[in-house]
GROMACS .gro file of C-alpha atoms in nm:
model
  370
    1UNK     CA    1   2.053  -0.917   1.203
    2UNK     CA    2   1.714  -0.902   1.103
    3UNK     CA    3   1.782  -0.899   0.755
    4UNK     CA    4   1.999  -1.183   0.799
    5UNK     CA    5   1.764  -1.411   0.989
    6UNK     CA    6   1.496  -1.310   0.705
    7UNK     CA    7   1.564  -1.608   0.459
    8UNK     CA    8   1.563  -1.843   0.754
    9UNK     CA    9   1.248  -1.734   0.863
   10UNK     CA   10   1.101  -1.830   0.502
   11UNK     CA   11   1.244  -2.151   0.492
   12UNK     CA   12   1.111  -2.210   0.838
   13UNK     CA   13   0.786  -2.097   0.794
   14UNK     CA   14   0.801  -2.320   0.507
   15UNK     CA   15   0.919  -2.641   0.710
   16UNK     CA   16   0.604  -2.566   0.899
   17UNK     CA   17   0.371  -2.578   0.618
   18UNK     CA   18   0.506  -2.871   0.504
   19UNK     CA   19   0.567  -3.093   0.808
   20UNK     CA   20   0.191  -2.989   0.834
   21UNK     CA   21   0.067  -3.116   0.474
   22UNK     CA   22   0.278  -3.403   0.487
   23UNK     CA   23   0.167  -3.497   0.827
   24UNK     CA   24  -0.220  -3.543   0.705
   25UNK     CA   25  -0.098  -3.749   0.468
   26UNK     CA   26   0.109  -3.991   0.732
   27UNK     CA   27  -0.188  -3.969   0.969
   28UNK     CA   28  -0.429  -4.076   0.686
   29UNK     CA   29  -0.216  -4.393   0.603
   30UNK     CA   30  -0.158  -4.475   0.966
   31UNK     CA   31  -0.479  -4.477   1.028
   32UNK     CA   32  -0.544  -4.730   0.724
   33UNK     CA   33  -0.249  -4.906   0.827
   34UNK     CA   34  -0.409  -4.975   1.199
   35UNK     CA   35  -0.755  -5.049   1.017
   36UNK     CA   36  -0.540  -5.328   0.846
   37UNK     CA   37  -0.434  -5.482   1.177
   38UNK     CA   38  -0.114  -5.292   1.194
   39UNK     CA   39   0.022  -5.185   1.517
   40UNK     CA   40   0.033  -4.772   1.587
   41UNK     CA   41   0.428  -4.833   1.615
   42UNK     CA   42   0.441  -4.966   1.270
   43UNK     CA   43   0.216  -4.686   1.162
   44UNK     CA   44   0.426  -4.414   1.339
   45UNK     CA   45   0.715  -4.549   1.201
   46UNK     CA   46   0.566  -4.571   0.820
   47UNK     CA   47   0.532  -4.231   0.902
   48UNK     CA   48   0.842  -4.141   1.003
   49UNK     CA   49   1.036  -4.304   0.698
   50UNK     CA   50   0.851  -4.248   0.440
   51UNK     CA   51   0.688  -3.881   0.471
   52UNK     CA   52   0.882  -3.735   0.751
   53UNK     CA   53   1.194  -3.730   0.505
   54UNK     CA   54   0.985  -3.551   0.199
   55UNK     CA   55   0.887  -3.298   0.449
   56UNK     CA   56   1.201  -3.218   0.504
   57UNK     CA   57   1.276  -3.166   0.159
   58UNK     CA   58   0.973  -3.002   0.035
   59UNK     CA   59   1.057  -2.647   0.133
   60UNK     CA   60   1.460  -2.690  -0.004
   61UNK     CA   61   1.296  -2.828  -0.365
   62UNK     CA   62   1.118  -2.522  -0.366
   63UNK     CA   63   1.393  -2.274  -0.341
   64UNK     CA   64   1.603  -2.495  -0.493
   65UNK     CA   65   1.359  -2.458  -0.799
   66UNK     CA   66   1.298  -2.151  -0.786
   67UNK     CA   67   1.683  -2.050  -0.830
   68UNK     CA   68   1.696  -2.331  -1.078
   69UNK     CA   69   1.391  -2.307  -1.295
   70UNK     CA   70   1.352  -2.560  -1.617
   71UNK     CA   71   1.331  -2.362  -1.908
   72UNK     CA   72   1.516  -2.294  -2.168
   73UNK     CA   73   1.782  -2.010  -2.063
   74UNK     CA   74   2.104  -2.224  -1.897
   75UNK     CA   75   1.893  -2.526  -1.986
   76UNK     CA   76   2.218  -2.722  -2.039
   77UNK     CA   77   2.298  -2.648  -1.643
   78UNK     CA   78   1.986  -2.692  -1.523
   79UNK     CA   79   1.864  -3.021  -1.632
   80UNK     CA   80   2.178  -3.175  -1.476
   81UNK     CA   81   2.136  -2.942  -1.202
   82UNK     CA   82   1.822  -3.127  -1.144
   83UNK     CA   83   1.944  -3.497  -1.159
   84UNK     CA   84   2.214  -3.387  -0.934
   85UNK     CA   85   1.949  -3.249  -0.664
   86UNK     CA   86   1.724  -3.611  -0.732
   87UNK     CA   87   2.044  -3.804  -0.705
   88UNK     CA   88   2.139  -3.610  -0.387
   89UNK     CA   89   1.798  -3.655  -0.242
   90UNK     CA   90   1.708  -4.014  -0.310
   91UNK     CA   91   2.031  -4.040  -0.074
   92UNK     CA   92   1.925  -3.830   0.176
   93UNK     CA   93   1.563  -4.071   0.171
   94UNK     CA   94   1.783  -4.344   0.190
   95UNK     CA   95   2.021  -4.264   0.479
   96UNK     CA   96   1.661  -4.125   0.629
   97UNK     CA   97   1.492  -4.462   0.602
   98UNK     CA   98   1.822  -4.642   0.710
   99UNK     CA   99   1.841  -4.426   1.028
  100UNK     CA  100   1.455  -4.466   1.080
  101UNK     CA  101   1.483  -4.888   1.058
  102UNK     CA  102   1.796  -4.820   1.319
  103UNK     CA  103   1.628  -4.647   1.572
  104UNK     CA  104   1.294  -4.834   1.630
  105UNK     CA  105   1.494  -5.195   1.560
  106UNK     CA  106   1.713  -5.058   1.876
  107UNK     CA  107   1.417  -4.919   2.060
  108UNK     CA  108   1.227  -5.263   1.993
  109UNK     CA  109   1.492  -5.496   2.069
  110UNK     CA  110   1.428  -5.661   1.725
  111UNK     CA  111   1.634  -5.659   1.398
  112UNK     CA  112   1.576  -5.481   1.121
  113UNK     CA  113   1.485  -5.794   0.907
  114UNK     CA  114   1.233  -5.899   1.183
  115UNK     CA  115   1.050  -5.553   1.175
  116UNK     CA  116   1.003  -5.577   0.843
  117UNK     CA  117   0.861  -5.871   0.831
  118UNK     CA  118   0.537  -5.696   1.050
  119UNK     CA  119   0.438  -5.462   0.755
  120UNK     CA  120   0.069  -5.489   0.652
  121UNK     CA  121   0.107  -5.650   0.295
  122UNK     CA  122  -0.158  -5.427   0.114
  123UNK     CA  123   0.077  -5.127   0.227
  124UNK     CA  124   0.420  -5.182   0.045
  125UNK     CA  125   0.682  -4.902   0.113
  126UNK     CA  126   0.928  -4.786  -0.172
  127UNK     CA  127   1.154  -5.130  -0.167
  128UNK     CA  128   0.914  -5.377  -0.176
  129UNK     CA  129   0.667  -5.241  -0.422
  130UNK     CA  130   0.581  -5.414  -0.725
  131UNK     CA  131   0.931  -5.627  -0.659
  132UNK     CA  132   0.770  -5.901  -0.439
  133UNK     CA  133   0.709  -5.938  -0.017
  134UNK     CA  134   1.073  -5.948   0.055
  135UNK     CA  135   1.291  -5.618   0.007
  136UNK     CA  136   1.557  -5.618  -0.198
  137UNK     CA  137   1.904  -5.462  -0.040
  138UNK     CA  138   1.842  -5.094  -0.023
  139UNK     CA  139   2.151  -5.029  -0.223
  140UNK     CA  140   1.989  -5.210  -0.520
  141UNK     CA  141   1.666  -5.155  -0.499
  142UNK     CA  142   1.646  -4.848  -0.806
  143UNK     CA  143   1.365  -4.987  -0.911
  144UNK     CA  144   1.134  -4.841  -0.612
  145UNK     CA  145   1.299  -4.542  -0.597
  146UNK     CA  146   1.257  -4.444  -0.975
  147UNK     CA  147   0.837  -4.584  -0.928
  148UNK     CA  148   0.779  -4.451  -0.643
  149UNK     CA  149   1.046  -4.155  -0.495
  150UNK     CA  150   1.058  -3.980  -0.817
  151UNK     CA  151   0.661  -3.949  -0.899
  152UNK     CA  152   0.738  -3.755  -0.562
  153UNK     CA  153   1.010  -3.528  -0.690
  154UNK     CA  154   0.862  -3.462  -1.008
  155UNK     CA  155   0.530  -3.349  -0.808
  156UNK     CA  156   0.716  -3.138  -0.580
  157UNK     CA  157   0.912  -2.940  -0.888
  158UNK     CA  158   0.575  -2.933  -1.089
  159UNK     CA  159   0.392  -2.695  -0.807
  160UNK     CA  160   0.704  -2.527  -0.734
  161UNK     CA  161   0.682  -2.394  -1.089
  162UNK     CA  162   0.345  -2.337  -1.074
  163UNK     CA  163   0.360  -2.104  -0.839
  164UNK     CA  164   0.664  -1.925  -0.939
  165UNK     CA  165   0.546  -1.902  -1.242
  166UNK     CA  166   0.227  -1.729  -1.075
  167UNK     CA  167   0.414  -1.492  -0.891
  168UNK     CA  168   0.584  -1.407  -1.226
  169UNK     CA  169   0.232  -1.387  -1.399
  170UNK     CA  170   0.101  -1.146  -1.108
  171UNK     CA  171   0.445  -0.922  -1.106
  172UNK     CA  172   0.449  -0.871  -1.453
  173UNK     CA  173   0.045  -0.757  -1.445
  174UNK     CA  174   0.145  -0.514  -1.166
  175UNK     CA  175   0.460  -0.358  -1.368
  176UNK     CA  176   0.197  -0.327  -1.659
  177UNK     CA  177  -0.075  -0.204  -1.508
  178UNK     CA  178   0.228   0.064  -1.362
  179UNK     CA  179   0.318   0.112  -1.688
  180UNK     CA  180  -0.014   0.204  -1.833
  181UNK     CA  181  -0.099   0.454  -1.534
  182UNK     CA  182   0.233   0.597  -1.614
  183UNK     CA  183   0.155   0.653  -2.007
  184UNK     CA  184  -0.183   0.798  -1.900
  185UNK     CA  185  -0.047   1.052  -1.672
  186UNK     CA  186   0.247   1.182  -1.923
  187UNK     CA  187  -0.037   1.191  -2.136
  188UNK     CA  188  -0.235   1.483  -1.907
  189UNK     CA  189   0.062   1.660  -1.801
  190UNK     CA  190   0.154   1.739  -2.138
  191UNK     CA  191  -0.204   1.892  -2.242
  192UNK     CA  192  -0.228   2.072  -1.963
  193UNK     CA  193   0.164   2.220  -1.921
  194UNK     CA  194   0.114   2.334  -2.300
  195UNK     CA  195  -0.239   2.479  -2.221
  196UNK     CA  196  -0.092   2.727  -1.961
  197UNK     CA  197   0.210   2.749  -2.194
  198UNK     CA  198  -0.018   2.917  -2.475
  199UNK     CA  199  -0.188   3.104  -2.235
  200UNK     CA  200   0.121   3.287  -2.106
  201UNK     CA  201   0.228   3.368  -2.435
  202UNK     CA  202  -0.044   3.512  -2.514
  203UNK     CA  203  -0.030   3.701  -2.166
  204UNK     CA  204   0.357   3.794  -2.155
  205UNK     CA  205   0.369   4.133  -2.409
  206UNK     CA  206   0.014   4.242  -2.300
  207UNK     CA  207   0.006   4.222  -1.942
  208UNK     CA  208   0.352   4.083  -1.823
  209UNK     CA  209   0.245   4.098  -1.461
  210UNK     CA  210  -0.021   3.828  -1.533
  211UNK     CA  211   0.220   3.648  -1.714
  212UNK     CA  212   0.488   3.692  -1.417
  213UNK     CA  213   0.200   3.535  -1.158
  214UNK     CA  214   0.084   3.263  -1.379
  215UNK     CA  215   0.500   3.122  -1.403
  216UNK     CA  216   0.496   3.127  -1.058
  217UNK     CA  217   0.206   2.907  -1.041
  218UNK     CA  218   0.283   2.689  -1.281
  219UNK     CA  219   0.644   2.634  -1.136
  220UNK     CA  220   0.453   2.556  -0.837
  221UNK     CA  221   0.286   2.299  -0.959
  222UNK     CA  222   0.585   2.138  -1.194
  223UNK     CA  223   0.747   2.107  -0.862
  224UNK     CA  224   0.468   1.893  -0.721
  225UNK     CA  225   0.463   1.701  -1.014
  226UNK     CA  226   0.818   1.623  -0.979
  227UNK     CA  227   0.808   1.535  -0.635
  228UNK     CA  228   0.531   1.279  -0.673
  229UNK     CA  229   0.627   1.146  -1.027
  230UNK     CA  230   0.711   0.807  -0.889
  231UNK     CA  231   0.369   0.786  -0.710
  232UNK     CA  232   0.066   0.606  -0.858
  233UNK     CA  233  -0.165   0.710  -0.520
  234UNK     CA  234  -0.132   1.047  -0.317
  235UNK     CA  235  -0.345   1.137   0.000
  236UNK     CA  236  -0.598   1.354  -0.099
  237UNK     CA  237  -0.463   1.661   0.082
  238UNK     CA  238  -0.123   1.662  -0.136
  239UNK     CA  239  -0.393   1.560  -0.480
  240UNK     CA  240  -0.536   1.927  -0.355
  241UNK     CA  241  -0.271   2.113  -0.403
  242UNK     CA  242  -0.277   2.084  -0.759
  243UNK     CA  243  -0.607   2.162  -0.772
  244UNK     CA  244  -0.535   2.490  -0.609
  245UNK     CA  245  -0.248   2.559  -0.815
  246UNK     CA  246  -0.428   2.479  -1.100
  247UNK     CA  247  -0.721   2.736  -1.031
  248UNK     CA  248  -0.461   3.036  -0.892
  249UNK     CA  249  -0.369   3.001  -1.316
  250UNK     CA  250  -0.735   3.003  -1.391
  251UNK     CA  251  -0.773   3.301  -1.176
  252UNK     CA  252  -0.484   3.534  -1.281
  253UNK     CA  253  -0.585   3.463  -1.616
  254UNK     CA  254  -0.930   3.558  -1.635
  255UNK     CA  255  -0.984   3.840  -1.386
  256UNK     CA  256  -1.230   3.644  -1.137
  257UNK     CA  257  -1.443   3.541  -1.324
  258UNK     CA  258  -1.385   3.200  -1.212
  259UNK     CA  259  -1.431   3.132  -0.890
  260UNK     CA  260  -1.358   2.810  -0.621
  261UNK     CA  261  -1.445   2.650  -0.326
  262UNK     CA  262  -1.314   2.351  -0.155
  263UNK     CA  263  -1.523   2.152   0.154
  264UNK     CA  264  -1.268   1.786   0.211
  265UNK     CA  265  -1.309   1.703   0.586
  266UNK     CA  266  -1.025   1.617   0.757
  267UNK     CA  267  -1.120   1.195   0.713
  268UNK     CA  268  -1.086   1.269   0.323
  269UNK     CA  269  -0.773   1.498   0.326
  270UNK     CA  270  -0.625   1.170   0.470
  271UNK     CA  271  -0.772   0.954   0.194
  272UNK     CA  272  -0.536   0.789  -0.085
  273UNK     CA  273  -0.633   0.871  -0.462
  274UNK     CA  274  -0.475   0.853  -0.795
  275UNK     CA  275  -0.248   1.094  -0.837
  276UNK     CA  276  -0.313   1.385  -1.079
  277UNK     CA  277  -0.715   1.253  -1.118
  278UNK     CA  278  -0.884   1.587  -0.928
  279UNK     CA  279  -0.693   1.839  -1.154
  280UNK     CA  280  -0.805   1.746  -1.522
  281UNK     CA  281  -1.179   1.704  -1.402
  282UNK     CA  282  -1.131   2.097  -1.297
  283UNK     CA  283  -1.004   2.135  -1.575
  284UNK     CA  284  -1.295   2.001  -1.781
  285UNK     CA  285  -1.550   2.165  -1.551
  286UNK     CA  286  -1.363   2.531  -1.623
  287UNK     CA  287  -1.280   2.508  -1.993
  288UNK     CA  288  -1.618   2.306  -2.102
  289UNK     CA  289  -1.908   2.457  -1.842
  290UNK     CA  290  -1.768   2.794  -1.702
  291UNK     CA  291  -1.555   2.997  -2.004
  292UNK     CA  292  -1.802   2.990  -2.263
  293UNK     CA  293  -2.022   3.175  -2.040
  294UNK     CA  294  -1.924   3.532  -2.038
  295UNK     CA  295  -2.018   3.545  -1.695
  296UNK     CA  296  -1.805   3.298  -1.594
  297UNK     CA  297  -1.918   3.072  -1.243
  298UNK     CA  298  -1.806   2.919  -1.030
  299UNK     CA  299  -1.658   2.573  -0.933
  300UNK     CA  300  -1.667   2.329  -0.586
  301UNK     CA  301  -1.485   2.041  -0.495
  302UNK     CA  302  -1.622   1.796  -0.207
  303UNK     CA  303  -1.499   1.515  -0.048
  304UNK     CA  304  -1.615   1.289   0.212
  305UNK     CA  305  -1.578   0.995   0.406
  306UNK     CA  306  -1.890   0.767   0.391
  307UNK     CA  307  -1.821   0.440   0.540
  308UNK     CA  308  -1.556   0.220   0.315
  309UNK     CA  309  -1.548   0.474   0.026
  310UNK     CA  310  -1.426   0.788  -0.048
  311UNK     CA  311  -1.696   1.029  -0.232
  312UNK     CA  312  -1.524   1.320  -0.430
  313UNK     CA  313  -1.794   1.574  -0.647
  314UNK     CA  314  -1.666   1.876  -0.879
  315UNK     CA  315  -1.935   2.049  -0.932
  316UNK     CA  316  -2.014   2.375  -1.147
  317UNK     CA  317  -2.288   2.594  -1.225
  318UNK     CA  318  -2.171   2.649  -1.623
  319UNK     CA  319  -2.345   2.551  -1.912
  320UNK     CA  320  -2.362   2.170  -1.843
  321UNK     CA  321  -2.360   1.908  -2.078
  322UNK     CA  322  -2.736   1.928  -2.213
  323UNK     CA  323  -2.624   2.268  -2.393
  324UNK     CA  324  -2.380   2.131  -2.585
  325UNK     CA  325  -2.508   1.773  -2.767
  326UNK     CA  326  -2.183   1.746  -2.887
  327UNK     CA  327  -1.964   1.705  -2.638
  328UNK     CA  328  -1.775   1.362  -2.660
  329UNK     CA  329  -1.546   1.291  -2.303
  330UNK     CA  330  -1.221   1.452  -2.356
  331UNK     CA  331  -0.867   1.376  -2.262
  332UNK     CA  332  -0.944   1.459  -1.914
  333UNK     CA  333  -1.207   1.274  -1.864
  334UNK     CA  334  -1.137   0.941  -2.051
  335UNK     CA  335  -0.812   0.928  -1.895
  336UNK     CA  336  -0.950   0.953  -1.548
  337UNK     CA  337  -1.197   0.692  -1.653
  338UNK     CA  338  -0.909   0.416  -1.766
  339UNK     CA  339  -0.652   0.539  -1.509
  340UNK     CA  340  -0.972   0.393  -1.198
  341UNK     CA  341  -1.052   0.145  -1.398
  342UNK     CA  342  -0.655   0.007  -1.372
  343UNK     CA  343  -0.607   0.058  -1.005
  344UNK     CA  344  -0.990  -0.082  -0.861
  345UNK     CA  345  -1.117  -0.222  -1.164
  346UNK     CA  346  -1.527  -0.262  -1.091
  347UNK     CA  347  -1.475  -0.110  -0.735
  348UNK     CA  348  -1.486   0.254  -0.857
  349UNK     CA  349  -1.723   0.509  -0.995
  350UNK     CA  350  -1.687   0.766  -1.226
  351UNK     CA  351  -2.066   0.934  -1.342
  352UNK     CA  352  -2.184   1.245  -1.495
  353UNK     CA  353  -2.489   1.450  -1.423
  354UNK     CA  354  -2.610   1.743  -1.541
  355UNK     CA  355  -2.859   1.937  -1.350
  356UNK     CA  356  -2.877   2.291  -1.185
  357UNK     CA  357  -2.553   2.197  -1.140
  358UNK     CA  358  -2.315   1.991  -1.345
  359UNK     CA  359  -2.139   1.733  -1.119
  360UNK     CA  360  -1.873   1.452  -1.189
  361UNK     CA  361  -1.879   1.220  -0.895
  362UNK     CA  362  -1.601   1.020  -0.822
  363UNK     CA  363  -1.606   0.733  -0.565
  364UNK     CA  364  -1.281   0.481  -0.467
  365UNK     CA  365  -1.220   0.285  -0.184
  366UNK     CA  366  -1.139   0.438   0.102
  367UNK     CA  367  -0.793   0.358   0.222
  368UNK     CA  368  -0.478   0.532   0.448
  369UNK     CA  369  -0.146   0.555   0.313
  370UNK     CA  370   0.061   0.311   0.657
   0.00000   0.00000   0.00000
């Protein structure tokens, strides 16, 4: 029922709108009309025949045009689709004005011809503009209607396309902005999955049982992956897991030499982020500040709350950037980097430092998934 009563609530919703716009417009002329010396009865009734009816109409143009937009495609239905809908509407205005004259000649007591004759001069309605002080018969009088009703009509269709054609404009930057977070993502999955590919290789003659763990791992986190493909923003919790997953490869693989630790209060597990961002800046902090030490070190990840935004660091005591001149921003990195700057645009941070402790700081909005 609800989805039934859905379209009707648009159209609705859109009757109020417009009864609202087109109302300021009849209260502005009635009010010019009484400055005139016009009665309020003549005013209301200007009102009521000439804007009343377009306010009615408003809302069906606009879903009539949006069905029905001028273009090319079908252009040979459309364009006669239009006339038909003008034709059928200037007789809608005129069975509208018809039944307005009707009803306040018969609440009056007066003819139609008589109340008229009480119009302000300066303010000519549709049939006697431009055509002299008397109106013609309403069934002849094309003239006002094409001068003055289908200014109207072409107005109306004009903004209904302008803002279909902004919807369009705004859907099609969404599905392409989709699209590129998409690319980016298939484009760390990859260097990653073959990473840990090599790795087991390597691992599988030598010492299969580090070979057998790191699978299980890995299928681990392939199942993740599949589960969220579809998803451009995860909570943070779920983003975690991979992180985890990632480091129980790192850790089979090199003896403990790497080691983690992980402080996200509860506020941030809840916390929405781009999906598959924490992993690769692991990544980078393992393969670029921790492995070339023979040592090896250790890495944290921290996340809090702090008032609107959400304030991520992965930080590691490895080599850090001033060590190695270098170093240009990898895959991981740069991809992270373009993947925020798609989804917030100005409204996140993504900054470097190198210190005691080298530390990538991430900061988004902070938002809930409903």
């Amino acid at each position: 029922m609800v989805r039934f009563l859905s379209p009707f609530r648009t159209l609705l919703l859109g009757w109020l709108i417009s009864f609202a716009a087109w109302g300021t417009v009849s209260v502005i002329l009635g009010a010019e009309i009484v400055s005139r010396g016009g009665d309020v009865p003549t005013a209301i009734r200007h009102g009521l025949r000439d804007w009343a009816s377009w306010a009615i109409l408003t809302p069906l143009l606009f879903r009539f045009s949006a069905r029905f937009p001028l273009g090319r495609p079908r252009k040979y239905v459309v364009w006669p689709a239009h006339a038909l809908v003008f034709v059928l509407s200037m007789a809608f205005l005129h069975i509208w004005k018809g039944g307005v004259d009707w009803a306040f000649s018969a609440a009056a007591g007066q003819s139609n011809e008589t109340l008229q004759l009480h119009q302000p001069p300066p303010l000519r309605s549709s049939e006697t503009l431009l055509v002299g002080e008397e109106p013609l018969p309403p069934a002849i009088n094309l003239f006002g209607y094409f001068t003055f009703e289908l200014p109207i009509y072409l107005m109306l269709v004009a903004s209904a396309h302008l803002l279909l054609y902004r919807r369009r404009l705004e859907e099609r930057a969404a599905g392409l902005t989709r699209a590129r977070l998409e690319a980016l993502k298939a484009q760390l999955q990859p260097h990653f999955l073959f990473n840990t590919l090599n790795t087991i290789a390597g691992l599988v003659h030598e010492q299969p049982d580090k070979a057998d763990a790191m699978l299980v791992a890995l299928s681990d986190l392939l199942r993740l992956s599949l589960e969220t493909s579809s998803e451009v923003e995860l909570p943070l919790g779920r983003e975690m897991e991979y992180v985890e997953r990632y480091l129980a490869i790192i850790g089979v693989r090199f003896d403990g030499r790497i080691g983690h630790s992980m402080d996200v209060d509860s506020d941030a597990r809840n916390a929405l982020v781009p999906a598959f961002i924490l992993q690769p800046l692991v990544e980078n902090a393992v393969q670029h500040g921790l492995l070339p030490r023979p040592e090896g070190g250790s890495v944290t990840v921290t996340a809090r709350r702090q008032g609107a935004r959400l304030r991520i660091i992965v930080s590691d005591d490895g080599l850090g950037f001033r060590s190695r001149p270098d170093a240009t921003e990898g895959i991981g990195l740069g991809n992270a980097r373009a993947r925020l700057e798609q989804l917030y645009g100005d409204d996140a941070v993504l900054e470097m430092y190198d210190g005691p402790l080298t530390q990538v700081i991430l900061e988004v909005p902070y938002r809930t998934a409903p």
